[in-house]
Coordinates of C-alpha atoms and ligand atoms in Angstrom, one line a residue:
M1 CA -0.1 -0.4 -0.5
S2 CA 1.2 3.8 0.6
K3 CA 4.7 4.7 1.7
V4 CA 1.7 7.1 4.1
K5 CA 0.2 5.6 7.0
F6 CA -2.6 6.4 8.5
Y7 CA -3.6 7.3 12.5
R8 CA -6.0 4.0 12.8
G9 CA -3.8 1.1 10.5
Q10 CA -6.6 1.3 7.6
Q11 CA -5.1 0.7 4.5
L12 CA -6.1 2.9 1.7
P13 CA -4.6 3.7 -0.8
L14 CA -3.5 7.7 -1.7
E15 CA -3.3 9.3 -4.4
M16 CA -0.1 11.3 -5.4
H17 CA -1.4 13.1 -8.3
K18 CA -4.9 16.0 -7.8
V19 CA -7.2 16.2 -10.6
R20 CA -7.4 19.1 -12.9
I21 CA -10.0 17.7 -15.9
I22 CA -13.0 15.6 -15.6
Q23 CA -15.3 14.0 -17.7
K24 CA -19.2 14.1 -16.9
L25 CA -20.5 10.5 -16.0
T26 CA -24.5 9.4 -17.0
L27 CA -25.3 6.3 -15.0
L28 CA -29.3 5.4 -16.8
P29 CA -31.9 3.9 -15.0
I30 CA -31.5 0.4 -15.2
E31 CA -34.8 -0.3 -17.6
Q32 CA -32.5 1.9 -20.4
R33 CA -29.4 -0.5 -19.3
R34 CA -31.6 -4.4 -20.3
E35 CA -32.0 -2.4 -23.0
A36 CA -28.7 -1.5 -24.5
L37 CA -27.9 -4.6 -22.7
E38 CA -30.2 -6.0 -25.5
T39 CA -28.1 -4.4 -28.8
A40 CA -25.6 -5.0 -27.7
G41 CA -25.7 -8.3 -28.1
F42 CA -25.2 -9.2 -24.1
N43 CA -20.8 -8.7 -25.7
T44 CA -19.8 -5.8 -23.3
F45 CA -17.7 -4.9 -26.0
L46 CA -21.3 -3.9 -28.6
L47 CA -22.1 -1.4 -25.4
Q48 CA -21.6 2.2 -26.1
N49 CA -20.1 4.1 -23.8
A50 CA -22.7 7.1 -23.3
D51 CA -24.4 4.0 -21.9
V52 CA -22.2 3.1 -18.8
F53 CA -21.3 4.4 -15.9
L54 CA -17.7 3.1 -15.1
D55 CA -16.7 1.7 -17.6
M56 CA -13.9 -1.4 -17.0
L57 CA -13.5 -2.6 -20.3
T58 CA -9.2 -2.4 -20.8
D59 CA -6.6 -0.1 -19.7
S60 CA -6.1 0.7 -22.5
G61 CA -5.6 3.7 -24.4
V62 CA -7.9 5.8 -21.6
N63 CA -5.0 6.1 -18.6
A64 CA -4.7 9.4 -17.4
M65 CA -2.6 11.7 -19.0
S66 CA 0.0 14.1 -16.5
Q67 CA -0.2 17.7 -17.3
D68 CA 3.6 17.8 -18.5
Q69 CA 2.4 15.1 -21.1
Q70 CA -0.5 17.4 -22.5
A71 CA 2.5 20.2 -22.7
A72 CA 4.5 18.5 -24.4
M73 CA 1.1 17.0 -27.5
L74 CA 2.0 21.1 -28.6
M75 CA 4.9 20.9 -29.0
A76 CA 4.9 17.8 -31.9
D77 CA 7.2 17.8 -35.0
D78 CA 4.6 17.1 -37.5
A79 CA 7.4 16.4 -40.7
Y80 CA 6.6 13.7 -42.8
A81 CA 10.1 12.2 -42.3
G82 CA 12.3 13.1 -40.0
S83 CA 10.5 14.3 -37.2
A84 CA 11.9 15.9 -34.4
T85 CA 9.3 14.2 -32.0
Y86 CA 10.5 10.9 -33.6
T87 CA 14.5 11.3 -32.4
R88 CA 12.7 13.4 -29.0
L89 CA 11.2 9.1 -28.6
H90 CA 13.5 7.2 -29.7
D91 CA 15.7 9.0 -27.7
K92 CA 13.8 7.9 -24.8
L93 CA 13.7 4.4 -25.4
V94 CA 17.5 4.9 -25.6
E95 CA 17.5 6.1 -23.0
I96 CA 15.5 3.8 -20.9
F97 CA 16.0 0.1 -22.5
G98 CA 19.7 0.6 -23.7
M99 CA 18.4 -0.5 -27.4
E100 CA 20.2 0.7 -30.5
Y101 CA 16.9 0.2 -32.3
F102 CA 13.6 1.7 -32.5
L103 CA 10.6 0.6 -34.8
P104 CA 7.9 2.1 -34.5
A105 CA 3.8 1.1 -35.0
H106 CA 0.5 2.2 -34.6
Q107 CA -0.3 0.1 -31.5
G108 CA 0.9 -3.5 -30.1
R109 CA -0.9 -5.7 -32.4
A110 CA 0.7 -4.0 -35.0
A111 CA 3.9 -4.6 -33.8
E112 CA 3.2 -8.4 -33.2
N113 CA 2.5 -8.3 -36.6
I114 CA 5.6 -7.8 -37.6
I115 CA 8.1 -9.1 -35.0
S116 CA 6.1 -12.1 -36.4
Q117 CA 5.9 -12.6 -40.3
T118 CA 10.2 -11.7 -39.4
M119 CA 11.1 -13.8 -36.4
I120 CA 8.3 -17.3 -37.1
R121 CA 9.7 -20.0 -39.7
P122 CA 6.5 -22.4 -40.6
G123 CA 5.4 -25.4 -38.0
T124 CA 7.9 -24.0 -35.4
L125 CA 7.2 -23.8 -31.6
I126 CA 6.9 -20.1 -29.8
P127 CA 7.0 -20.9 -26.1
M128 CA 5.8 -18.9 -23.7
N129 CA 4.6 -18.4 -20.3
Y130 CA 1.7 -17.2 -21.5
H131 CA -0.6 -15.6 -24.7
F132 CA -2.5 -12.8 -25.1
T133 CA -5.4 -13.1 -27.7
T134 CA -4.2 -10.7 -30.5
T135 CA -0.1 -12.3 -30.1
K136 CA -1.7 -16.0 -31.0
Q137 CA -3.5 -15.4 -33.7
H138 CA -0.5 -13.8 -35.3
I139 CA 1.9 -16.6 -34.7
T140 CA -1.4 -18.8 -35.8
V141 CA -1.3 -17.0 -38.7
N142 CA 2.2 -17.0 -40.1
G143 CA 2.1 -21.0 -39.1
G144 CA 3.6 -20.6 -35.8
E145 CA 2.5 -22.7 -32.9
V146 CA 2.4 -21.7 -29.2
V147 CA 3.6 -23.5 -26.5
E148 CA 2.6 -22.2 -22.8
L149 CA 4.9 -22.9 -20.8
I150 CA 3.6 -21.1 -16.8
R151 CA 4.4 -21.9 -13.9
P152 CA 1.4 -24.4 -12.4
E153 CA 0.8 -22.1 -9.5
G154 CA -0.4 -19.1 -13.0
L155 CA -3.4 -21.1 -12.9
E156 CA -4.6 -21.4 -9.4
V157 CA -6.9 -18.8 -9.1
T158 CA -6.4 -18.3 -5.4
S159 CA -2.7 -18.4 -3.9
D160 CA -0.5 -15.9 -1.8
H161 CA 2.4 -16.8 -4.6
P162 CA 4.2 -13.6 -5.6
F163 CA 4.9 -14.1 -9.3
K164 CA 2.0 -16.1 -10.9
G165 CA 3.6 -14.7 -15.1
N166 CA 6.4 -17.2 -13.9
F167 CA 7.4 -19.0 -16.9
D168 CA 8.8 -22.4 -16.7
V169 CA 11.9 -22.9 -16.9
E170 CA 12.1 -26.7 -16.1
A171 CA 9.5 -27.1 -19.0
L172 CA 11.6 -24.7 -21.2
R173 CA 14.5 -27.0 -21.7
D174 CA 12.4 -30.3 -21.2
L175 CA 11.1 -28.9 -24.5
I176 CA 14.6 -27.8 -26.3
A177 CA 15.8 -31.4 -25.0
E178 CA 13.0 -32.9 -26.9
R179 CA 12.2 -31.2 -29.9
G180 CA 15.9 -29.7 -30.6
A181 CA 16.5 -25.8 -30.1
E182 CA 16.2 -25.5 -33.8
A183 CA 11.9 -26.4 -33.7
I184 CA 11.9 -22.9 -32.1
S185 CA 11.8 -19.4 -34.2
H186 CA 12.2 -17.7 -30.3
V187 CA 10.8 -17.5 -26.6
R188 CA 8.5 -14.5 -25.6
M189 CA 7.9 -13.2 -22.3
E190 CA 4.9 -11.2 -21.3
A191 CA 4.9 -9.0 -18.1
G192 CA 1.6 -8.6 -15.7
T193 CA 0.9 -10.8 -18.0
N194 CA -2.4 -10.0 -18.9
L195 CA -4.8 -13.1 -19.6
I196 CA -4.3 -15.0 -15.7
G197 CA -5.0 -11.7 -14.4
G198 CA -2.1 -9.2 -14.7
Q199 CA 0.3 -11.1 -12.5
P200 CA 4.2 -10.2 -12.9
F201 CA 7.5 -12.5 -13.6
S202 CA 10.2 -11.9 -11.0
L203 CA 13.9 -10.5 -12.2
E204 CA 14.8 -13.6 -11.3
N205 CA 12.5 -16.1 -13.6
L206 CA 13.6 -13.1 -16.5
R207 CA 17.1 -14.1 -15.9
E208 CA 17.0 -17.8 -15.8
V209 CA 14.8 -17.8 -19.3
S210 CA 17.2 -15.5 -20.6
E211 CA 20.1 -18.3 -19.7
T212 CA 18.3 -20.9 -21.6
C213 CA 17.6 -18.8 -24.0
R214 CA 21.3 -17.8 -24.4
E215 CA 22.9 -21.0 -24.0
H216 CA 20.7 -22.3 -27.3
S217 CA 21.2 -18.6 -29.6
L218 CA 17.0 -18.5 -29.2
P219 CA 15.9 -14.8 -29.8
L220 CA 14.2 -13.6 -26.3
V221 CA 11.2 -11.8 -26.7
L222 CA 10.0 -9.5 -24.1
D223 CA 6.1 -7.3 -24.3
A224 CA 5.9 -4.6 -22.0
S225 CA 2.8 -4.3 -23.2
L226 CA 1.9 -3.8 -18.9
L227 CA 5.5 -3.5 -18.0
A228 CA 4.9 -0.5 -15.5
D229 CA 2.6 -2.5 -13.2
N230 CA 5.4 -5.7 -13.3
L231 CA 7.8 -3.6 -12.0
H232 CA 6.2 -2.7 -9.2
F233 CA 5.3 -5.6 -8.2
I234 CA 9.4 -6.6 -8.1
K235 CA 10.0 -3.4 -7.0
T236 CA 7.7 -4.3 -3.5
R237 CA 7.8 -8.2 -3.8
E238 CA 11.7 -9.2 -5.1
E239 CA 13.8 -9.3 -1.6
A240 CA 16.7 -8.7 -4.2
C241 CA 15.6 -5.5 -6.1
K242 CA 13.4 -3.4 -3.0
D243 CA 16.4 -1.4 -3.1
M244 CA 16.9 -0.4 -7.3
S245 CA 15.5 2.2 -8.4
I246 CA 13.1 1.1 -11.2
R247 CA 15.3 2.7 -14.0
E248 CA 17.6 0.1 -12.8
I249 CA 15.3 -2.5 -12.7
T250 CA 13.4 -1.9 -15.9
R251 CA 17.1 -1.8 -18.0
A252 CA 18.1 -4.9 -15.7
M253 CA 15.2 -6.7 -17.5
A254 CA 15.8 -5.3 -21.1
D255 CA 19.5 -6.2 -21.2
L256 CA 18.3 -9.8 -21.0
V257 CA 16.2 -9.5 -23.7
D258 CA 16.6 -9.5 -27.2
V259 CA 13.4 -8.1 -29.1
L260 CA 11.2 -6.1 -26.5
Y261 CA 7.8 -4.6 -27.6
F262 CA 4.3 -2.6 -26.5
S263 CA 1.2 -1.1 -27.1
A264 CA 1.7 3.2 -25.6
R265 CA -2.3 3.0 -24.9
K266 CA -0.5 0.9 -21.4
L267 CA 3.0 1.4 -21.5
G268 CA 3.3 5.2 -21.1
F269 CA -0.4 6.3 -20.6
G270 CA -1.2 6.8 -24.5
R271 CA -1.7 5.4 -27.6
G272 CA 0.8 3.8 -29.9
G273 CA 3.2 0.7 -30.0
G274 CA 6.8 0.6 -31.5
I275 CA 9.8 -2.1 -31.3
C276 CA 12.7 -2.2 -29.4
I277 CA 16.0 -4.7 -30.9
R278 CA 19.1 -4.6 -30.4
D279 CA 20.9 -6.4 -32.8
E280 CA 20.9 -4.2 -36.6
E281 CA 20.1 -7.3 -38.9
T282 CA 16.6 -8.1 -36.9
Y283 CA 16.3 -4.8 -37.4
K284 CA 16.9 -4.4 -40.9
K285 CA 14.2 -7.3 -41.7
M286 CA 11.4 -5.4 -39.4
R287 CA 12.2 -2.2 -40.8
G288 CA 11.1 -3.3 -44.4
Y289 CA 7.0 -3.6 -43.0
V290 CA 7.1 -0.5 -40.8
P291 CA 6.5 1.6 -44.0
M292 CA 3.7 -1.2 -45.8
F293 CA 1.4 -1.4 -43.3
E294 CA 2.0 1.0 -40.8
G295 CA 3.6 4.8 -42.3
F296 CA 7.0 6.2 -42.5
L297 CA 9.6 5.6 -40.2
T298 CA 9.7 7.6 -37.8
Y299 CA 5.9 7.8 -37.3
G300 CA 4.9 4.4 -38.0
G301 CA 1.0 4.8 -37.7
M302 CA 0.5 7.2 -34.7
S303 CA -0.5 11.2 -33.6
V304 CA 3.2 12.7 -33.3
R305 CA 1.4 14.1 -30.4
E306 CA 0.7 10.8 -28.8
M307 CA 4.6 10.2 -29.5
E308 CA 5.1 13.0 -27.5
A309 CA 2.8 12.1 -25.0
I310 CA 3.8 8.7 -24.7
T311 CA 7.7 10.2 -24.3
V312 CA 6.7 12.1 -21.4
G313 CA 4.9 8.8 -20.5
L314 CA 7.6 6.5 -20.6
D315 CA 9.8 8.4 -17.9
E316 CA 6.7 9.0 -15.4
T317 CA 6.8 4.9 -15.8
M318 CA 10.5 5.4 -14.3
D319 CA 8.6 7.5 -10.7
E320 CA 7.0 5.3 -8.5
D321 CA 4.6 7.4 -7.6
M322 CA 3.5 7.2 -11.1
I323 CA 3.0 4.1 -11.5
N324 CA 1.7 2.2 -8.0
Q325 CA -1.6 4.2 -8.6
G326 CA -2.8 1.4 -10.5
P327 CA -1.6 -1.6 -8.8
Q328 CA -2.3 -0.1 -5.0
F329 CA -5.9 0.3 -6.5
I330 CA -6.0 -2.8 -7.5
E331 CA -5.2 -4.4 -4.0
F332 CA -8.0 -2.6 -2.7
M333 CA -10.5 -3.6 -4.7
V334 CA -8.8 -7.2 -4.5
S335 CA -8.8 -7.3 -0.4
E336 CA -12.3 -6.0 -0.6
L337 CA -14.1 -8.7 -2.9
D338 CA -12.1 -11.0 -1.7
R339 CA -13.1 -10.1 3.0
R340 CA -17.2 -10.8 1.9
N341 CA -16.1 -14.0 -0.4
I342 CA -16.4 -12.7 -3.6
P343 CA -14.3 -14.9 -5.4
V344 CA -11.6 -13.1 -7.0
I345 CA -7.9 -13.4 -8.2
T346 CA -5.3 -13.3 -5.8
P347 CA -2.9 -12.0 -4.8
A348 CA -4.2 -8.6 -6.7
G349 CA -2.1 -8.1 -9.7
G350 CA -2.0 -5.1 -12.0
L351 CA -4.9 -4.0 -14.6
G352 CA -7.3 -4.6 -12.4
A353 CA -9.8 -7.2 -10.9
H354 CA -10.4 -10.0 -12.2
V355 CA -13.1 -11.9 -10.8
D356 CA -13.6 -15.9 -10.9
A357 CA -16.9 -16.3 -12.6
M358 CA -16.4 -20.1 -13.0
R359 CA -17.0 -19.4 -8.7
F360 CA -19.6 -17.0 -8.6
V361 CA -21.5 -18.8 -11.3
D362 CA -20.2 -21.9 -10.5
H363 CA -23.8 -23.2 -12.0
I364 CA -23.6 -22.3 -14.7
P365 CA -21.6 -24.7 -17.3
Q366 CA -18.5 -23.2 -19.2
E367 CA -19.8 -24.1 -22.2
Q368 CA -22.8 -21.1 -22.0
Y369 CA -19.6 -18.6 -20.9
P370 CA -20.6 -17.6 -17.5
A371 CA -17.4 -15.1 -18.0
G372 CA -19.4 -13.6 -20.5
A373 CA -23.0 -14.2 -18.5
L374 CA -21.5 -12.8 -14.7
A375 CA -19.6 -9.4 -17.4
A376 CA -23.6 -9.2 -18.7
A377 CA -25.5 -8.9 -15.7
L378 CA -22.5 -7.0 -14.0
Y379 CA -23.6 -4.4 -16.3
L380 CA -27.3 -5.0 -16.1
V381 CA -27.3 -3.7 -12.0
S382 CA -24.8 -1.5 -11.9
G383 CA -24.0 0.5 -15.8
V384 CA -20.6 -0.8 -15.0
R385 CA -18.8 -2.5 -18.0
G386 CA -15.9 -5.0 -17.7
M387 CA -14.4 -7.4 -19.8
E388 CA -14.5 -11.2 -20.5
R389 CA -11.5 -13.1 -20.6
G390 CA -12.9 -16.7 -20.8
T391 CA -14.0 -19.5 -22.9
M392 CA -15.7 -16.5 -24.8
S393 CA -12.3 -15.2 -26.2
E394 CA -11.0 -18.1 -27.0
Q395 CA -11.1 -19.0 -30.6
R396 CA -12.1 -22.8 -32.2
D397 CA -9.8 -25.1 -33.7
A398 CA -9.4 -26.1 -37.3
E399 CA -12.1 -28.9 -36.5
G400 CA -14.2 -25.9 -35.4
N401 CA -14.0 -27.4 -31.5
E402 CA -14.4 -24.9 -28.9
P403 CA -11.7 -25.6 -26.1
L404 CA -13.2 -24.3 -22.9
A405 CA -11.2 -22.1 -21.4
D406 CA -8.4 -22.4 -18.8
M407 CA -9.9 -19.3 -16.5
E408 CA -13.9 -17.9 -16.5
L409 CA -12.4 -14.8 -15.5
V410 CA -14.5 -11.1 -15.5
R411 CA -11.4 -8.5 -16.3
L412 CA -12.6 -5.1 -14.2
A413 CA -10.0 -2.9 -15.7
M414 CA -8.4 -0.6 -13.5
P415 CA -7.4 2.9 -16.3
R416 CA -4.3 4.2 -14.8
R417 CA -5.4 7.3 -12.7
V418 CA -9.4 7.8 -14.0
F419 CA -11.3 6.5 -11.2
T420 CA -11.8 7.9 -7.2
L421 CA -11.6 5.0 -4.5
S422 CA -15.2 5.9 -3.7
Q423 CA -16.8 4.9 -7.1
V424 CA -14.0 1.5 -6.5
N425 CA -16.8 0.8 -2.9
Y426 CA -19.7 1.1 -5.8
V427 CA -18.3 -1.3 -8.1
I428 CA -17.6 -3.5 -5.0
D429 CA -21.2 -3.1 -3.6
R430 CA -23.7 -3.9 -7.0
L431 CA -20.6 -7.0 -7.0
D432 CA -21.4 -8.2 -3.8
W433 CA -25.5 -7.9 -4.8
L434 CA -24.5 -9.8 -6.9
Y435 CA -22.9 -12.6 -5.7
Q436 CA -25.7 -12.4 -3.2
N437 CA -28.1 -13.0 -5.9
R438 CA -26.1 -14.7 -7.9
R439 CA -28.4 -18.3 -8.4
M440 CA -30.6 -16.3 -10.7
I441 CA -27.5 -15.6 -13.2
G442 CA -28.3 -17.7 -16.2
G443 CA -26.0 -18.5 -19.0
M444 CA -26.0 -17.5 -22.6
E445 CA -25.4 -18.8 -26.8
W446 CA -24.2 -17.4 -29.4
E447 CA -26.6 -15.2 -31.7
E448 CA -23.6 -14.7 -34.0
E449 CA -20.2 -16.3 -33.7
P450 CA -18.2 -14.8 -35.8
E451 CA -15.1 -17.0 -37.0
I452 CA -11.7 -14.4 -36.1
L453 CA -11.5 -12.3 -32.6
R454 CA -15.1 -14.0 -31.8
F455 CA -14.7 -12.4 -28.1
F456 CA -14.8 -8.6 -30.1
Y457 CA -18.3 -8.4 -32.1
G458 CA -20.2 -11.8 -31.6
R459 CA -23.7 -11.6 -30.7
M460 CA -24.1 -13.4 -27.3
R461 CA -28.1 -13.7 -25.7
P462 CA -29.4 -15.4 -22.3
K463 CA -30.0 -19.3 -22.6
Q464 CA -33.3 -18.8 -20.7
D465 CA -35.1 -15.4 -19.6
W466 CA -32.6 -14.6 -16.5
V467 CA -32.4 -11.1 -16.8
T468 CA -36.2 -10.5 -15.8
P469 CA -36.2 -11.8 -12.6
L470 CA -33.0 -10.4 -11.5
M471 CA -34.5 -6.5 -12.4
A472 CA -36.9 -7.5 -10.8
K473 CA -34.8 -8.5 -7.2
F474 CA -32.6 -5.4 -7.9
R475 CA -36.2 -3.4 -7.8
E476 CA -37.4 -4.6 -4.6
D477 CA -34.0 -3.9 -3.1
F478 CA -33.1 -0.1 -4.2
G479 CA -36.7 0.7 -4.8
D480 CA -36.4 3.6 -7.7
S481 CA -32.6 3.7 -7.1
L482 CA -30.7 4.1 -10.3
Ligands
F0G1 N1 0.0 -7.2 -25.0 C1 -0.7 -7.3 -24.1 C2 0.4 -8.1 -23.4 C3 -2.1 -7.0 -24.0 O1 -2.5 -6.9 -22.7 C4 -2.1 -6.3 -25.4 C5 -3.6 -5.3 -25.1 C6 -1.4 -6.0 -26.7 C7 -0.3 -6.7 -26.2 C8 -2.1 -5.7 -28.3 O2 -2.0 -4.2 -27.8 O3 -4.2 -3.9 -27.7 O4 -2.1 -1.8 -28.8 O5 -2.6 -3.7 -30.3 N2 -4.2 -5.7 -24.9 C9 -5.5 -5.0 -24.1 C10 -6.9 -5.6 -23.3 C11 -6.4 -5.3 -25.4 O6 -7.5 -4.6 -22.9 O7 -6.0 -6.1 -22.6 P1 -2.8 -3.3 -28.8

């Protein structure tokens, strides 16, 4: 928690910033939320933001900017080629990560496209701690195969393990021994491992992965999109790093990898992305894809204004007081939910609070999308928009079989520096009510199921009408309250 102690010993996060610009919110009555939900095919991705009270869908591109970021945006250099804005971003990345080459991309998945096209040999494996949706898609379309080598504790929903994102290095060694290093294109490590609840890995674990990769001349790629949270956790949970500065930890991590890419919609509090590369040969291979898919080499599809904001945002990421707000709010939310026996991933990670739908609505079979149903029910009773991270977010295999996800989660993302503690308390309150009435929530089925990344724009419907009785119970308990 915060370094400031409260007189009565409460564990409360304390912001080291103040709010200077606000956006008005509306909370629709439940009857209108039902209409909005039906229009959105029960998929929270398809809700209009005007119908949402607290948008906890994601922390992507929705983090609050600082006044220094806003000021920098006015100084952007619009030049198509050779923009001074690019030079400032490039120099900041070299200063922080110490890798010589940088390629800009319009967002994280665009970086994944370039990395996958250049680094994957068809028919090879890409071992990683855990996949991310867009990453897996890019790897698969380029003929690679994702091999998840997360340590077993990573998939335990409740745990007190500080580094659930750790790579199973033993399993990596076994895989190399069994299949040979040539069967592997590269190894990928994801910071703040998204799909298992924003869980970090330790610096020690990254070092072991890196040593194994270097022994076998395998390139190691770091997805640094959620690096800020991972840095905070290394600093606060890894004994050997407690006296290191955030900047020192960052450099120690970067020194262990060959390629580092990021979504600047997360890292750097802006909107964009990019790839930092250590060696010239790899850089040259990747370079051609930037003008082809993104834009000229000195903007790569990003707005120069955003690039200026990212440059300042990256510098702020090196400041503990700037990156601890998210994890501390999440920790508060997770411990309050846990105290009310609401099933939630522990320990608290980065990114957001992750409610365990498998236990919350344990009467809904996985084939009926418990996490999707819970996300829809939560919007109905609160106007809070979360995201399904479970079987809906998986993809059918070539035979059309549906893999059931390892976890069924509703992610309640905590955009950085955006919400107040009373808003977080409102979410906790409505989740508490919903948990007491959980048996009223039913399953869902597809109304329209797209082939690729179906969770983004697929439409669902309740298997039977559980919405009407749930609404009636809400009215009974809350009267005419919103
Ligand atoms: N890698 C990780 C770990 C991510 O969390 C994301 C995006 C990406 C790559 C892709 O980056 O969106 O800029 O193209 N995560 C968002 C989220 C979508 O909501 O968690 P992008």
